[in-house]
Amino acid sequence: MKHLAGTILDEIVARRKLSVDQARARTPIEKIQRAAEARHEWRDFSGKLASDGLRIIAEMKQASPSRGILRHDYRCREIAQSYQASGAAALSVLTEEQYFRGSLTDLIDARDATGLPALRKDFILDSYQVYESVAAGADALLLIVAVLAESELRALIELCGQLGIAALVEVHSEDEILQAVQSGAKIIGVNNRNLKTMEVILENSFRLRDKIPAACLAVSESGIKTSGDLERLNSAGYNAALIGETFMLAEDPGRELARLLSGLATRDSAHT
């Protein structure tokens, strides 16, 4: 992570490592493993994304490092239910406490309120967090190539597979796509946010789409605001778009999702 030294991501990862150590001290990994093994219900995150058309992973987060507080009225269950009613294929729930104001309780509540598969969006650095995610009911989790050594990435992807959850592997460049594929990634998410500057450039998704193997599901993340953006991503061959701030800043997140999907359907019908 030398290329990210001194950045906000570097700071977040350092704090996350500390919080994982603290969690391990409070609750031994053996207890978390037993809780993960006792789980009896899963939802098919990959299957939802593989359906026809561009699918939406609707994100829930109270804050972000770049924008601060996004939503003071943050009611996980209600937002999750409105996403489901408006056509979301899956949920993405931020669980990082300090910078995003999230928690595992948010994940549990959002998933419990719906029938949708839920992605744990966090900075996953350790197998402890994978077991923790499974025990909390996550159907998928985020793995960021930029913050993991290739051996770590491979081991975490394998562990997700063994425990029956999906790994959305996040990339920002052609080199990172190659690392993801070599490590066994089946779902690759192109983040349009520059990790050094925090600038968002949607064109990143279009520049990198043909580098993602056909055998992998492709997801575009960040900076998606309009039905036109969705249409372009659909035409480029993306399976899904992960949208957070556009919904969190809207008065009614579910209604905003419905509006974007309605606009996409209208555009699609106009082209047929």
mmCIF file of N, CA, C and O in Angstrom, residues 17 22 46 77 79 98 100 128 247:
data_model
loop_
_atom_site.group_PDB
_atom_site.id
_atom_site.type_symbol
_atom_site.label_atom_id
_atom_site.label_comp_id
_atom_site.label_asym_id
_atom_site.label_seq_id
_atom_site.Cartn_x
_atom_site.Cartn_y
_atom_site.Cartn_z
ATOM 1 N N LYS A 17 -7.315 -2.022 11.004
ATOM 2 C CA LYS A 17 -6.469 -3.084 11.557
ATOM 3 C C LYS A 17 -6.506 -3.066 13.080
ATOM 4 O O LYS A 17 -6.601 -4.115 13.725
ATOM 5 N N GLN A 22 -8.725 -5.262 18.297
ATOM 6 C CA GLN A 22 -9.537 -5.043 19.496
ATOM 7 C C GLN A 22 -10.716 -6.007 19.545
ATOM 8 O O GLN A 22 -11.054 -6.548 20.607
ATOM 9 N N SER A 46 -24.580 -13.515 -6.163
ATOM 10 C CA SER A 46 -24.103 -13.649 -7.547
ATOM 11 C C SER A 46 -25.261 -13.904 -8.508
ATOM 12 O O SER A 46 -25.315 -13.328 -9.604
ATOM 13 N N ARG A 77 -33.789 -0.145 8.360
ATOM 14 C CA ARG A 77 -34.854 -1.060 7.965
ATOM 15 C C ARG A 77 -35.773 -0.408 6.925
ATOM 16 O O ARG A 77 -36.119 -1.015 5.917
ATOM 17 N N ILE A 79 -35.151 2.158 4.891
ATOM 18 C CA ILE A 79 -34.451 2.397 3.624
ATOM 19 C C ILE A 79 -34.318 1.090 2.847
ATOM 20 O O ILE A 79 -34.559 1.037 1.634
ATOM 21 N N GLN A 98 -16.121 4.550 12.049
ATOM 22 C CA GLN A 98 -15.628 5.908 12.264
ATOM 23 C C GLN A 98 -15.879 6.847 11.093
ATOM 24 O O GLN A 98 -16.360 7.967 11.271
ATOM 25 N N PHE A 100 -17.676 6.105 8.173
ATOM 26 C CA PHE A 100 -18.956 5.926 7.482
ATOM 27 C C PHE A 100 -20.134 5.835 8.450
ATOM 28 O O PHE A 100 -21.268 5.712 8.013
ATOM 29 N N TYR A 128 -10.685 -12.996 10.276
ATOM 30 C CA TYR A 128 -11.604 -12.755 11.387
ATOM 31 C C TYR A 128 -12.854 -12.027 10.883
ATOM 32 O O TYR A 128 -13.983 -12.375 11.242
ATOM 33 N N PHE A 247 -28.499 8.023 -3.821
ATOM 34 C CA PHE A 247 -29.694 7.650 -3.058
ATOM 35 C C PHE A 247 -29.698 8.277 -1.663
ATOM 36 O O PHE A 247 -30.723 8.763 -1.192
#
